């Protein structure tokens, strides 16, 4: 049993009331953490006010050094973090190791950006009343950042919020998912050990009351939330006058045109559709295949999916592990049944695995109707919906019919067609000859429509975690 305390302004605090952490594969408890509440948030914010002064007083180089030390500490504890990720998320050990390595890179990118929080001069005398004046702006930290993260990437998504906020000179309060609080608390350990001013950092496990207190408090200047559209909508209505960054998911698509690389598209569909049991906001959920390639695509996809190894996520050769909770397996089963009732066809899977009932078998569903949940909503499960299309206009229309718009992959060797897709597809990212699940941790990442507001990637997150301060000198 892994026991952790919560972090409030640099102080490790225990409480009688606990949250149990459940291993998704066995459904047995593997950890316990204190259950935070509104009073804990209030205390964290009071300490964060002092912590902000301390971290703001550090030089850019000092913040860089702290984050680089943290990256080294994470490297030294990489396997411990990876195994803990398996236990709390249920992702495979290979997926967990990848997340740790990505988190290290996110830390390093954030450290480097601490040196590049730049301003800019502007020609104030371009205006008639600007003669004899010098104008420029600088970027200054906002103060206190509230960060709320989901269960699927508890380490790296926490890192994407906490590390850039610290790099810019802010204090941070982090609420991880109540399902996966262990690695975020371990992150708190290494950041304090690396030298982050203690009062500038809090990690508070808890439920919705903690999140509400963190997002509505008037002393919080930025709220950064990754999670469901439903909760994001609630937060957007509650936060008041403060900056808001939302990453709310998607039902990401691939378009495979008739001149595209079929084998590569199949491989990217498998990689993107079944990683972490499909519980990724840029998971491949919908695939639109030109009718000339459709039958062959289905055939090859079924062959490739049949080779996926499901089972114990701690085994080195496992490709697909459990979903996070029984309720999620029940939900996706209902969605598939609804699609089939409306005319869809199950090509592979479609049920829980007989040997491991915590695992939903990797599933392919074809001819999925536009009015089904499997087409319209975010599945967050190891299910890929495949439909044929006649022309590119039809494929683009289907992609854009979604309320979401995070990332889309397009497979084609026609530059003009690729550019048409780039211009017309409504998404935060269009990836040519790559799946929508691709992400490099320094790139601008975020969506349009109900996929959210703002961009992550350390450089771009820092834009949200800072304010522009204009400076004018009268030199007459």
Short mmCIF file of N, CA and C in Angstrom, two decimals, residues 320-392:
data_model
loop_
_atom_site.label_atom_id
_atom_site.label_comp_id
_atom_site.label_asym_id
_atom_site.label_seq_id
_atom_site.Cartn_x
_atom_site.Cartn_y
_atom_site.Cartn_z
N UNK A 320 -2.28 -3.67 -24.52
CA UNK A 320 -3.50 -2.99 -24.09
C UNK A 320 -3.93 -3.51 -22.72
N UNK A 321 -4.11 -2.57 -21.80
CA UNK A 321 -4.51 -2.91 -20.44
C UNK A 321 -5.94 -2.50 -20.15
N UNK A 322 -6.26 -2.34 -18.88
CA UNK A 322 -7.64 -2.08 -18.47
C UNK A 322 -8.08 -0.64 -18.70
N UNK A 323 -9.39 -0.44 -18.69
CA UNK A 323 -9.95 0.90 -18.61
C UNK A 323 -9.99 1.31 -17.15
N UNK A 324 -10.17 2.58 -16.90
CA UNK A 324 -9.98 3.13 -15.56
C UNK A 324 -11.00 2.64 -14.55
N UNK A 325 -12.24 2.34 -14.97
CA UNK A 325 -13.28 1.97 -14.01
C UNK A 325 -14.37 1.15 -14.69
N UNK A 326 -15.08 0.30 -13.94
CA UNK A 326 -16.16 -0.51 -14.52
C UNK A 326 -17.23 0.31 -15.23
N UNK A 327 -17.54 1.48 -14.69
CA UNK A 327 -18.58 2.31 -15.30
C UNK A 327 -18.22 2.71 -16.72
N UNK A 328 -16.93 2.86 -17.00
CA UNK A 328 -16.50 3.24 -18.34
C UNK A 328 -16.66 2.09 -19.33
N UNK A 329 -16.41 0.87 -18.87
CA UNK A 329 -16.64 -0.30 -19.73
C UNK A 329 -18.12 -0.44 -20.06
N UNK A 330 -18.96 -0.22 -19.08
CA UNK A 330 -20.41 -0.32 -19.29
C UNK A 330 -20.89 0.75 -20.27
N UNK A 331 -20.33 1.96 -20.13
CA UNK A 331 -20.74 3.06 -21.01
C UNK A 331 -20.40 2.76 -22.46
N UNK A 332 -19.15 2.33 -22.71
CA UNK A 332 -18.75 2.13 -24.10
C UNK A 332 -19.48 0.93 -24.71
N UNK A 333 -19.83 -0.05 -23.88
CA UNK A 333 -20.63 -1.17 -24.38
C UNK A 333 -22.00 -0.67 -24.86
N UNK A 334 -22.59 0.25 -24.11
CA UNK A 334 -23.88 0.82 -24.50
C UNK A 334 -23.75 1.63 -25.79
N UNK A 335 -22.67 2.38 -25.93
CA UNK A 335 -22.47 3.18 -27.13
C UNK A 335 -22.35 2.30 -28.37
N UNK A 336 -21.60 1.21 -28.24
CA UNK A 336 -21.44 0.29 -29.37
C UNK A 336 -22.79 -0.35 -29.73
N UNK A 337 -23.53 -0.76 -28.73
CA UNK A 337 -24.85 -1.36 -28.97
C UNK A 337 -25.77 -0.38 -29.68
N UNK A 338 -25.74 0.89 -29.27
CA UNK A 338 -26.56 1.91 -29.92
C UNK A 338 -26.18 2.05 -31.39
N UNK A 339 -24.86 2.10 -31.66
CA UNK A 339 -24.41 2.25 -33.05
C UNK A 339 -24.85 1.06 -33.90
N UNK A 340 -24.75 -0.14 -33.35
CA UNK A 340 -25.15 -1.35 -34.08
C UNK A 340 -26.65 -1.34 -34.36
N UNK A 341 -27.43 -0.92 -33.39
CA UNK A 341 -28.88 -0.83 -33.58
C UNK A 341 -29.24 0.13 -34.70
N UNK A 342 -28.36 1.13 -34.93
CA UNK A 342 -28.62 2.12 -35.97
C UNK A 342 -27.98 1.74 -37.31
N UNK A 343 -27.35 0.55 -37.36
CA UNK A 343 -26.84 0.09 -38.64
C UNK A 343 -25.35 -0.16 -38.73
N UNK A 344 -24.59 0.13 -37.68
CA UNK A 344 -23.15 -0.10 -37.69
C UNK A 344 -22.85 -1.60 -37.62
N UNK A 345 -21.62 -1.95 -37.97
CA UNK A 345 -21.19 -3.35 -37.98
C UNK A 345 -19.92 -3.50 -37.14
N UNK A 346 -19.91 -4.48 -36.23
CA UNK A 346 -18.72 -4.76 -35.44
C UNK A 346 -17.78 -5.63 -36.27
N UNK A 347 -16.59 -5.11 -36.56
CA UNK A 347 -15.60 -5.84 -37.35
C UNK A 347 -14.65 -6.63 -36.46
N UNK A 348 -14.44 -6.15 -35.24
CA UNK A 348 -13.55 -6.83 -34.29
C UNK A 348 -13.90 -6.37 -32.89
N UNK A 349 -13.76 -7.27 -31.92
CA UNK A 349 -13.99 -6.91 -30.53
C UNK A 349 -15.45 -6.66 -30.23
N UNK A 350 -15.68 -5.57 -29.50
CA UNK A 350 -17.05 -5.20 -29.17
C UNK A 350 -17.52 -5.63 -27.80
N UNK A 351 -16.67 -6.35 -27.07
CA UNK A 351 -17.05 -6.86 -25.75
C UNK A 351 -15.87 -6.76 -24.79
N UNK A 352 -16.16 -6.95 -23.51
CA UNK A 352 -15.09 -7.11 -22.54
C UNK A 352 -14.32 -8.40 -22.87
N UNK A 353 -13.04 -8.42 -22.49
CA UNK A 353 -12.26 -9.64 -22.67
C UNK A 353 -12.74 -10.70 -21.68
N UNK A 354 -12.92 -11.91 -22.17
CA UNK A 354 -13.43 -12.99 -21.31
C UNK A 354 -12.47 -13.31 -20.18
N UNK A 355 -11.16 -13.24 -20.46
CA UNK A 355 -10.16 -13.60 -19.45
C UNK A 355 -9.95 -12.48 -18.43
N UNK A 356 -10.07 -11.25 -18.87
CA UNK A 356 -9.82 -10.09 -18.01
C UNK A 356 -10.98 -9.11 -18.17
N UNK A 357 -11.91 -9.14 -17.25
CA UNK A 357 -13.13 -8.35 -17.39
C UNK A 357 -12.91 -6.86 -17.15
N UNK A 358 -11.71 -6.47 -16.69
CA UNK A 358 -11.40 -5.06 -16.55
C UNK A 358 -10.93 -4.47 -17.88
N UNK A 359 -10.76 -5.32 -18.87
CA UNK A 359 -10.23 -4.90 -20.17
C UNK A 359 -11.33 -4.99 -21.22
N UNK A 360 -11.46 -3.92 -22.01
CA UNK A 360 -12.38 -3.94 -23.15
C UNK A 360 -11.56 -4.32 -24.38
N UNK A 361 -12.01 -5.31 -25.10
CA UNK A 361 -11.23 -5.81 -26.24
C UNK A 361 -11.08 -4.72 -27.30
N UNK A 362 -9.93 -4.67 -27.96
CA UNK A 362 -9.74 -3.67 -29.02
C UNK A 362 -10.78 -3.86 -30.11
N UNK A 363 -11.49 -2.79 -30.40
CA UNK A 363 -12.72 -2.88 -31.19
C UNK A 363 -12.65 -2.03 -32.45
N UNK A 364 -13.18 -2.59 -33.53
CA UNK A 364 -13.38 -1.85 -34.78
C UNK A 364 -14.86 -1.91 -35.11
N UNK A 365 -15.45 -0.75 -35.39
CA UNK A 365 -16.85 -0.67 -35.79
C UNK A 365 -16.91 0.08 -37.12
N UNK A 366 -17.58 -0.49 -38.10
CA UNK A 366 -17.66 0.15 -39.42
C UNK A 366 -19.06 0.69 -39.68
N UNK A 367 -19.14 1.57 -40.67
CA UNK A 367 -20.42 2.14 -41.12
C UNK A 367 -21.20 2.75 -39.96
N UNK A 368 -20.51 3.57 -39.20
CA UNK A 368 -21.09 4.15 -37.98
C UNK A 368 -21.95 5.36 -38.34
N UNK A 369 -23.22 5.38 -37.97
CA UNK A 369 -24.11 6.50 -38.32
C UNK A 369 -23.69 7.81 -37.66
N UNK A 370 -23.95 8.89 -38.38
CA UNK A 370 -23.58 10.21 -37.87
C UNK A 370 -24.32 10.60 -36.60
N UNK A 371 -25.50 10.03 -36.38
CA UNK A 371 -26.28 10.43 -35.21
C UNK A 371 -26.02 9.52 -34.00
N UNK A 372 -25.03 8.65 -34.08
CA UNK A 372 -24.71 7.78 -32.94
C UNK A 372 -23.69 8.46 -32.03
N UNK A 373 -23.71 8.09 -30.76
CA UNK A 373 -22.75 8.64 -29.80
C UNK A 373 -21.32 8.29 -30.20
N UNK A 374 -21.14 7.12 -30.77
CA UNK A 374 -19.80 6.68 -31.16
C UNK A 374 -19.21 7.57 -32.24
N UNK A 375 -20.06 8.24 -33.00
CA UNK A 375 -19.61 9.17 -34.03
C UNK A 375 -19.49 10.59 -33.48
N UNK A 376 -20.44 10.99 -32.65
CA UNK A 376 -20.55 12.40 -32.23
C UNK A 376 -19.75 12.74 -30.98
N UNK A 377 -19.70 11.83 -30.01
CA UNK A 377 -19.13 12.13 -28.71
C UNK A 377 -17.70 11.59 -28.59
N UNK A 378 -17.08 11.88 -27.45
CA UNK A 378 -15.73 11.37 -27.19
C UNK A 378 -15.83 10.00 -26.53
N UNK A 379 -15.34 8.96 -27.22
CA UNK A 379 -15.51 7.59 -26.71
C UNK A 379 -14.60 7.30 -25.53
N UNK A 380 -13.35 7.74 -25.58
CA UNK A 380 -12.38 7.50 -24.52
C UNK A 380 -12.31 6.01 -24.18
N UNK A 381 -12.14 5.20 -25.21
CA UNK A 381 -12.15 3.75 -25.07
C UNK A 381 -11.43 3.16 -26.28
N UNK A 382 -11.04 1.87 -26.21
CA UNK A 382 -10.29 1.27 -27.33
C UNK A 382 -11.20 0.88 -28.49
N UNK A 383 -11.83 1.87 -29.08
CA UNK A 383 -12.81 1.65 -30.15
C UNK A 383 -12.51 2.62 -31.30
N UNK A 384 -12.43 2.08 -32.50
CA UNK A 384 -12.21 2.89 -33.70
C UNK A 384 -13.40 2.71 -34.64
N UNK A 385 -13.97 3.82 -35.09
CA UNK A 385 -15.10 3.81 -36.02
C UNK A 385 -14.58 4.14 -37.42
N UNK A 386 -14.88 3.28 -38.39
CA UNK A 386 -14.36 3.43 -39.75
C UNK A 386 -15.52 3.58 -40.74
N UNK A 387 -15.46 4.65 -41.54
CA UNK A 387 -16.49 4.90 -42.56
C UNK A 387 -15.84 5.20 -43.90
N UNK A 388 -16.44 4.76 -45.02
CA UNK A 388 -15.92 5.12 -46.34
C UNK A 388 -16.46 6.48 -46.79
N UNK A 389 -15.69 7.15 -47.68
CA UNK A 389 -16.19 8.41 -48.26
C UNK A 389 -15.91 8.42 -49.76
N UNK A 390 -16.68 9.24 -50.49
CA UNK A 390 -16.55 9.31 -51.94
C UNK A 390 -15.56 10.39 -52.38
N UNK A 391 -15.65 11.58 -51.78
CA UNK A 391 -14.76 12.67 -52.16
C UNK A 391 -14.31 13.42 -50.92
N UNK A 392 -13.27 14.23 -51.08
CA UNK A 392 -12.64 14.86 -49.92
C UNK A 392 -13.58 15.85 -49.24
#
